[in-house]
Short mmCIF file of C-alpha atoms in Angstrom, two decimals:
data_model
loop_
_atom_site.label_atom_id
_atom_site.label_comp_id
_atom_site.label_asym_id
_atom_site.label_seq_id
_atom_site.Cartn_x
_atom_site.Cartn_y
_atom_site.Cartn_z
CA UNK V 254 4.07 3.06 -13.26
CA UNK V 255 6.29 2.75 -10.36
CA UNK V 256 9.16 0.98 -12.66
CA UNK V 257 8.45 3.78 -15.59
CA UNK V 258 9.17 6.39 -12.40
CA UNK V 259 12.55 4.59 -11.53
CA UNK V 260 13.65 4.70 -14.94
CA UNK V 261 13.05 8.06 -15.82
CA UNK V 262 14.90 9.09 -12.29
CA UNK V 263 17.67 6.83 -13.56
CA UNK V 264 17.58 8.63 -17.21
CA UNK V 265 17.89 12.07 -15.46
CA UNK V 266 20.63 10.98 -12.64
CA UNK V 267 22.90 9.89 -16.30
CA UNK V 268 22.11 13.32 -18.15
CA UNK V 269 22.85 15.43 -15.24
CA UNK V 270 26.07 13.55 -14.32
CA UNK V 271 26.98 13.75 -17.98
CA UNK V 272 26.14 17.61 -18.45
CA UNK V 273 27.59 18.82 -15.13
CA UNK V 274 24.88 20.81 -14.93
CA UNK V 275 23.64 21.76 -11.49
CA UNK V 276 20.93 20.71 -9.18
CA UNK V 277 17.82 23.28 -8.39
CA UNK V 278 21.07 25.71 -8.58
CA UNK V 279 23.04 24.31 -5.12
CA UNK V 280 25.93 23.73 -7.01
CA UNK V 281 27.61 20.71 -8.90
CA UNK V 282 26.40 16.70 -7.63
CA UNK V 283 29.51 15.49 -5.76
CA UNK V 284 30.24 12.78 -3.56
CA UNK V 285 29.15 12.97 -0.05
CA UNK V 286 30.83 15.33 2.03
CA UNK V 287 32.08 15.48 5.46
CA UNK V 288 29.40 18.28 6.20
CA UNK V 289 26.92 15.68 5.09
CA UNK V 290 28.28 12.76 7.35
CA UNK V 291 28.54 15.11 10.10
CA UNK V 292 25.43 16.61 10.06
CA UNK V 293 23.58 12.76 9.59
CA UNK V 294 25.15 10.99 12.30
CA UNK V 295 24.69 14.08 14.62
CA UNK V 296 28.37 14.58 15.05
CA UNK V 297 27.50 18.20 16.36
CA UNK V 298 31.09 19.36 17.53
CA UNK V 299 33.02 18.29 13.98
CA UNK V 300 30.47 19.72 11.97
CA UNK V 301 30.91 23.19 13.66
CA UNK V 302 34.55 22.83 13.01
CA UNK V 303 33.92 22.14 9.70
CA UNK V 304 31.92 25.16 9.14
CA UNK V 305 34.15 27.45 11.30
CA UNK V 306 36.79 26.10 9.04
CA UNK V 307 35.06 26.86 5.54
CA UNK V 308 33.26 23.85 4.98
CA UNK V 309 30.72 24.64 2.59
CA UNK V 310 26.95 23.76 3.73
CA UNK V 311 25.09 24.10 0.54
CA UNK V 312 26.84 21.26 -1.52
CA UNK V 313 24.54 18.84 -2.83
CA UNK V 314 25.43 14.81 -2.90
CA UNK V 315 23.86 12.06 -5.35
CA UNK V 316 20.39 12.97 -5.88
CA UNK V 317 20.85 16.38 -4.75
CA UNK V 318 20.70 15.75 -1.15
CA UNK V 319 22.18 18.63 1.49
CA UNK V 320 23.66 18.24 4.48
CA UNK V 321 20.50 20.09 5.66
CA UNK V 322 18.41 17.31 4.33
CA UNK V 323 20.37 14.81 6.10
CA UNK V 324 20.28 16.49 9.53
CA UNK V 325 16.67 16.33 8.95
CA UNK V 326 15.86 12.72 7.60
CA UNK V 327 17.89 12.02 11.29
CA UNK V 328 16.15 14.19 13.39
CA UNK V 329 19.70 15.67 13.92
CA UNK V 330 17.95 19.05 16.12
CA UNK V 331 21.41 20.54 16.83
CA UNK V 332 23.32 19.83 13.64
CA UNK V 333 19.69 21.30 11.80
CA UNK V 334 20.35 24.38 14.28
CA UNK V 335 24.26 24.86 13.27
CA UNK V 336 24.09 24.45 9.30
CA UNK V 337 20.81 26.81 9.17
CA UNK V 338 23.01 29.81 11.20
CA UNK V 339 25.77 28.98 8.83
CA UNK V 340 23.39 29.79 5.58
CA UNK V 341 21.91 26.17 4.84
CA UNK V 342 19.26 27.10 1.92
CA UNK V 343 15.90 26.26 3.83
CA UNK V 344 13.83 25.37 1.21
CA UNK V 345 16.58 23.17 -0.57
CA UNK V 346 15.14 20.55 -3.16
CA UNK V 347 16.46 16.81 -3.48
CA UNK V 348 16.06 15.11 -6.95
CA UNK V 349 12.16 13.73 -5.93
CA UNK V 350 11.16 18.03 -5.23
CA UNK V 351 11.74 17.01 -1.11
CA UNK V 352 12.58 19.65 1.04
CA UNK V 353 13.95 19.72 4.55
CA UNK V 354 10.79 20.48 5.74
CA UNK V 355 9.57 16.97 4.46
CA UNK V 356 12.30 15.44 5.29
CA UNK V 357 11.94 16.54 8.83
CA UNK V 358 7.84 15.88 9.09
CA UNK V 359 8.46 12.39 7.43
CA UNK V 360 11.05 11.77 10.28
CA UNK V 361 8.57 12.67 13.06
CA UNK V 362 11.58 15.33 14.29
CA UNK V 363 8.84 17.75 15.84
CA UNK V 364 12.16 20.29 16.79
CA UNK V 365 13.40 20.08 13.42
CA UNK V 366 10.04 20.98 11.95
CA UNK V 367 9.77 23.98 14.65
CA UNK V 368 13.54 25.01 13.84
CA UNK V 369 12.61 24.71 9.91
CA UNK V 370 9.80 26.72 10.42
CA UNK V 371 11.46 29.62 12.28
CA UNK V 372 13.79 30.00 9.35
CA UNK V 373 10.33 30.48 7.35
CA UNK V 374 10.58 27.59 5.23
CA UNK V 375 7.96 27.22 3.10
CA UNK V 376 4.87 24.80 4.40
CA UNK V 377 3.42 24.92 0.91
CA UNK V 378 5.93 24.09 -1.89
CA UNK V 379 4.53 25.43 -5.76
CA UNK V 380 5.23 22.03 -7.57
CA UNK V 381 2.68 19.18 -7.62
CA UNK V 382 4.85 16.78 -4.74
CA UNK V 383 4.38 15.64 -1.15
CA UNK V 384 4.00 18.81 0.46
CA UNK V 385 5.48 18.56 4.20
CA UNK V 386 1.82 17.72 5.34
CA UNK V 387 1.54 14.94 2.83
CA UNK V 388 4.69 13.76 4.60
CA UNK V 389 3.50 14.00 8.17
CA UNK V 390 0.73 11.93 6.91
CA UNK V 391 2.69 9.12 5.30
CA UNK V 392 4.95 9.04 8.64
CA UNK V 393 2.16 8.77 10.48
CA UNK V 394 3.52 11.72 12.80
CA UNK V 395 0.13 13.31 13.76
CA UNK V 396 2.32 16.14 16.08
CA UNK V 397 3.66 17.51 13.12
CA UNK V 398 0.50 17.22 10.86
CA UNK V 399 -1.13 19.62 14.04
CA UNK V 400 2.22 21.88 13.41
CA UNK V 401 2.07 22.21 9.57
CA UNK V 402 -1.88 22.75 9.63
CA UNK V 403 -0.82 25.38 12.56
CA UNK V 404 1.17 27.08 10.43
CA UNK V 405 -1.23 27.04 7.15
CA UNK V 406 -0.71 24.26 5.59
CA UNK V 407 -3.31 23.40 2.61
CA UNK V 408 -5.44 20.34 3.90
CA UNK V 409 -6.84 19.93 0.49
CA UNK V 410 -3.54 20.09 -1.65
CA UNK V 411 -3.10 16.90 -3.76
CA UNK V 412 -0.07 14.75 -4.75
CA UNK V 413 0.02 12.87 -7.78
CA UNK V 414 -0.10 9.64 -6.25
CA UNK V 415 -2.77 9.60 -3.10
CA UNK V 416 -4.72 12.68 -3.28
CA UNK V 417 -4.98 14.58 0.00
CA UNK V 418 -3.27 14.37 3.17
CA UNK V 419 -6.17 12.76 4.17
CA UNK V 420 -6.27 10.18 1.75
CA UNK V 421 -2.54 9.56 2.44
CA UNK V 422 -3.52 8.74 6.45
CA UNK V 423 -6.33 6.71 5.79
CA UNK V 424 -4.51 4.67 3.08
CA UNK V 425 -1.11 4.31 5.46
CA UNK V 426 -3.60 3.52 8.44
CA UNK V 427 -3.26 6.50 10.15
CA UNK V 428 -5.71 7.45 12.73
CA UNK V 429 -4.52 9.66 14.69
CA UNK V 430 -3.37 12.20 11.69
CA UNK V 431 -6.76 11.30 9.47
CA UNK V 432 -8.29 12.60 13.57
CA UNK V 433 -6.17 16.02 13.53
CA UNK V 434 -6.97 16.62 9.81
CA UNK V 435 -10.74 16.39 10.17
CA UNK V 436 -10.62 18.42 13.69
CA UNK V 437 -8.96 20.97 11.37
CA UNK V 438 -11.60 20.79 9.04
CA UNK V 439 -10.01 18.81 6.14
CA UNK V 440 -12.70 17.98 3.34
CA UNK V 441 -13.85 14.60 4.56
CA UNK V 442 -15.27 13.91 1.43
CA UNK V 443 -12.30 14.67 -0.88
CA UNK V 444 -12.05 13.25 -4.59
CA UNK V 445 -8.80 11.80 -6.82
CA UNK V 446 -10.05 9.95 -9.70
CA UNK V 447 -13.66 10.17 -7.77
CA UNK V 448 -11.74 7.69 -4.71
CA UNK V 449 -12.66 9.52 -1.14
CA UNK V 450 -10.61 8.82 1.97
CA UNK V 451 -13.37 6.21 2.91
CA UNK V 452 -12.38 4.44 0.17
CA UNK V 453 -8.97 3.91 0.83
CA UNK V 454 -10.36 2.86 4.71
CA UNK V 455 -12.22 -0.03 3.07
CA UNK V 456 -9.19 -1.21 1.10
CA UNK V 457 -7.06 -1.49 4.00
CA UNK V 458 -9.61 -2.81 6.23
CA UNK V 459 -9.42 -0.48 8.76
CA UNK V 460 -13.07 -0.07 11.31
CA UNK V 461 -11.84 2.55 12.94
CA UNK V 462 -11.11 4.81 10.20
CA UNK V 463 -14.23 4.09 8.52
CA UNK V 464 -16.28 4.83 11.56
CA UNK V 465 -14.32 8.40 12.07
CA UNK V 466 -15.08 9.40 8.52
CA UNK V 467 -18.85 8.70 8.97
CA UNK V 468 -18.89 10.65 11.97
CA UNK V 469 -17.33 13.60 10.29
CA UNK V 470 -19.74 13.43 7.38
CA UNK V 471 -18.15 10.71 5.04
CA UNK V 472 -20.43 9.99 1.94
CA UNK V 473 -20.84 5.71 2.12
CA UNK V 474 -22.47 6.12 -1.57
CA UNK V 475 -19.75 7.96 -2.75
CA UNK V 476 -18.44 6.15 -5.97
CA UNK V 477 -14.91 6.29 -7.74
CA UNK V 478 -13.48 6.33 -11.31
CA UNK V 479 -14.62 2.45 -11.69
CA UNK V 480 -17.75 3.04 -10.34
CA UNK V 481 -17.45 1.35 -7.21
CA UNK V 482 -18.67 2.70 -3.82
CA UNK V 483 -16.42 1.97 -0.19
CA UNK V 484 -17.99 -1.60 0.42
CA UNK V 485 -17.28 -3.15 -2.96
CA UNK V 486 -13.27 -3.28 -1.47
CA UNK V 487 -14.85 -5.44 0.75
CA UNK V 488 -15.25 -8.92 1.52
CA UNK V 489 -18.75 -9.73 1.99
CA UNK V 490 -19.51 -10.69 5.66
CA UNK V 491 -15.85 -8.89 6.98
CA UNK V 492 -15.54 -6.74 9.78
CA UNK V 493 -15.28 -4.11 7.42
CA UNK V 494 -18.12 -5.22 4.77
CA UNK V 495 -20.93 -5.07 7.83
CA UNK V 496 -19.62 -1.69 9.53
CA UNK V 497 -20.04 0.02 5.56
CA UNK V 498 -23.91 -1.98 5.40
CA UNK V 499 -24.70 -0.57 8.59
CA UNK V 500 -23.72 2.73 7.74
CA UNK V 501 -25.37 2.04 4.37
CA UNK V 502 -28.62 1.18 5.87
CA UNK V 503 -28.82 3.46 8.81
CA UNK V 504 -29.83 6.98 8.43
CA UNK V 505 -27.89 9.32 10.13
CA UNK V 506 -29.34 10.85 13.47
CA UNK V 507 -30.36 14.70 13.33
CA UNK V 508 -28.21 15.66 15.83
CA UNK V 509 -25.14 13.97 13.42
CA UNK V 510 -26.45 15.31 10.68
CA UNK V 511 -26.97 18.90 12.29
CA UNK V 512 -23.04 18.91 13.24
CA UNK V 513 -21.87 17.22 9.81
CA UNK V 514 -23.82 19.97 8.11
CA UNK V 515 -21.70 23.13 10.43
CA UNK V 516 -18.64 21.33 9.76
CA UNK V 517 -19.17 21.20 5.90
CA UNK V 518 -20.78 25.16 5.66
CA UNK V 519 -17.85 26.63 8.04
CA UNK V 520 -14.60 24.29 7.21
CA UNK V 521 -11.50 24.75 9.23
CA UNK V 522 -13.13 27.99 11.04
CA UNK V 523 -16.15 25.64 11.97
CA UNK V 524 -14.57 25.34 15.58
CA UNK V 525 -13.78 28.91 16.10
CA UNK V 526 -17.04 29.91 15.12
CA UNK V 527 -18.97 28.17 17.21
CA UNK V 528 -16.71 27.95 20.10
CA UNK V 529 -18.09 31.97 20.03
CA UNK V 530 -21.91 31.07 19.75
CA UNK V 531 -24.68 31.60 22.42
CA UNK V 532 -25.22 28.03 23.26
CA UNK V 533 -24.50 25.56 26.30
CA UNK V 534 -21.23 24.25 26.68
CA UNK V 535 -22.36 20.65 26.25
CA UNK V 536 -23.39 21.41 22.62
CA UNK V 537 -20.68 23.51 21.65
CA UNK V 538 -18.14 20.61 22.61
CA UNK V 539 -20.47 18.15 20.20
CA UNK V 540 -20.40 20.48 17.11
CA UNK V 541 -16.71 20.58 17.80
CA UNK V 542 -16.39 17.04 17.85
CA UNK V 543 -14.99 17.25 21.37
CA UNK V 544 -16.11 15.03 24.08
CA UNK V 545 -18.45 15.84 26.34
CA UNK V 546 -17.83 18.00 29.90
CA UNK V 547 -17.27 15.57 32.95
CA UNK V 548 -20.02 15.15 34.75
CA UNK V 549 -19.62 16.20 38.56
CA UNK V 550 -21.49 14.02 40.83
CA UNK V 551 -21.68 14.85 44.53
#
């Protein structure tokens, strides 16, 4: 699949260099450009003197890559600041549907992503691609996941190679942006091909992500497109293969099951909601998967 991808990118790269024809309407491919150095090595004081004197900012490179993209990939704040006063196109596309916005959340470049964002580029793109989220996820950059879900971003939007953001955390090892997703209230129990995030836990051997999708309601007996539930990725008697029996064999306690069942009828506005209920404190922090209030001893 992967080598069927590369060709097909390699079949469009000839026709488009052969046609002339432009790139998601930027303007012709051409070799990189100063602006495009400038702005990716963070040479902030030679790109402004290449926009004071004319220097266009929209040209695309090879693969239609802006300058804004490349101020991003770097975490280049200040050049990212400079090319979007001088008209950079915010939502630009590169030849794989990235935007800066991507580029910036795959980077980690939290001020980039807060720059991005107030220039109101989109946190949702239309085509069926890594959204920005996606991104965060595969980064690993759990700051920005908490920005793009801040801003909207769709926890359950799927890519056409992982699934979810979720799925894309748990199969890159993620745990800190597979925590911030399900704290939002991303559908723990989310399906490509019938594979769940636990799934993609058990493949990559990872305890701790297994154990933080049970808590948050992850179905053990859940079974994918070859039939196969979370343990089979397992090697019997692992690490991994005994956490998934235990959790196979052990019934979940009411007071799990009770807090699993708020987060799955109320969703993202689970913690909201209850934060406003008529209960103690102590059990409003457990439905909210928060930990619980310090105990004061005197």
């Amino acid at each position: 699949m992967l080598m069927n991808s590369m060709w097909a990118r390699c079949q469009m790269l000839s026709y488009l260099r052969g046609t002339g024809q432009k790139a998601h309407g930027l303007g012709f491919w051409t070799d990189r450009s100063a602006v495009h150095e400038a702005a990716a090595q963070g040479r902030a004081l030679q790109l402004q003197q290449l926009i004071e004197g004319g220097a266009a900012v929209n040209h695309v490179a090879i693969d239609s890559i802006t300058p804004l993209h490349e101020a991003c990939i770097q975490g280049q704040t200040q050049c990212v600041r400079l090319l979007l006063e001088a008209g950079a196109q915010v939502d630009a596309r590169n030849i794989d549907g990235s935007t800066p916005l991507c580029d910036a959340c795959a980077a980690g470049s939290v001020e980039c992503v807060k720059l991005l964002l107030e220039y109101r580029a989109t946190v949702n793109p239309p085509l069926f691609t890594f959204s920005p989220l996606h991104e965060a996820c595969m980064g690993g950059n759990s700051d920005c996941v908490q920005l793009m879900i801040d801003h909207g971003a769709f926890m359950e939007a799927h890519d056409c190679h992982y699934g979810t953001p979720l799925h894309v955390s748990c199969a890159m090892q993620h745990y800190d942006c597979a925590k911030v997703l399900l704290k939002a209230g991303a559908n723990v129990n989310a399906a490509k091909l019938h594979e769940t995030a636990l799934h993609h836990a058990a493949k990559t051997k990872s305890v701790g992500l297994i154990d933080l999708l049970v808590e948050f309601g992850g179905n053990v007996y859940a079974r994918d497109n070859m039939n196969k539930k979370a343990i089979q990725y397992t090697s019997v008697g692992s690490t991994t293969y005994l956490c998934l029996e235990f959790y196979e064999s052990t019934p979940l306690s009411l007071q799990q099951i009770s807090r699993v069942a708020v987060r799955g009828s109320l969703g993202r506005r689970a913690r909201e909601v209850v934060s406003k209920l008529n209960l103690p404190n102590r059990i409003i922090r457990f439905l909210s998967y928060m930990p619980p209030p310090d105990i004061e001893i005197e």
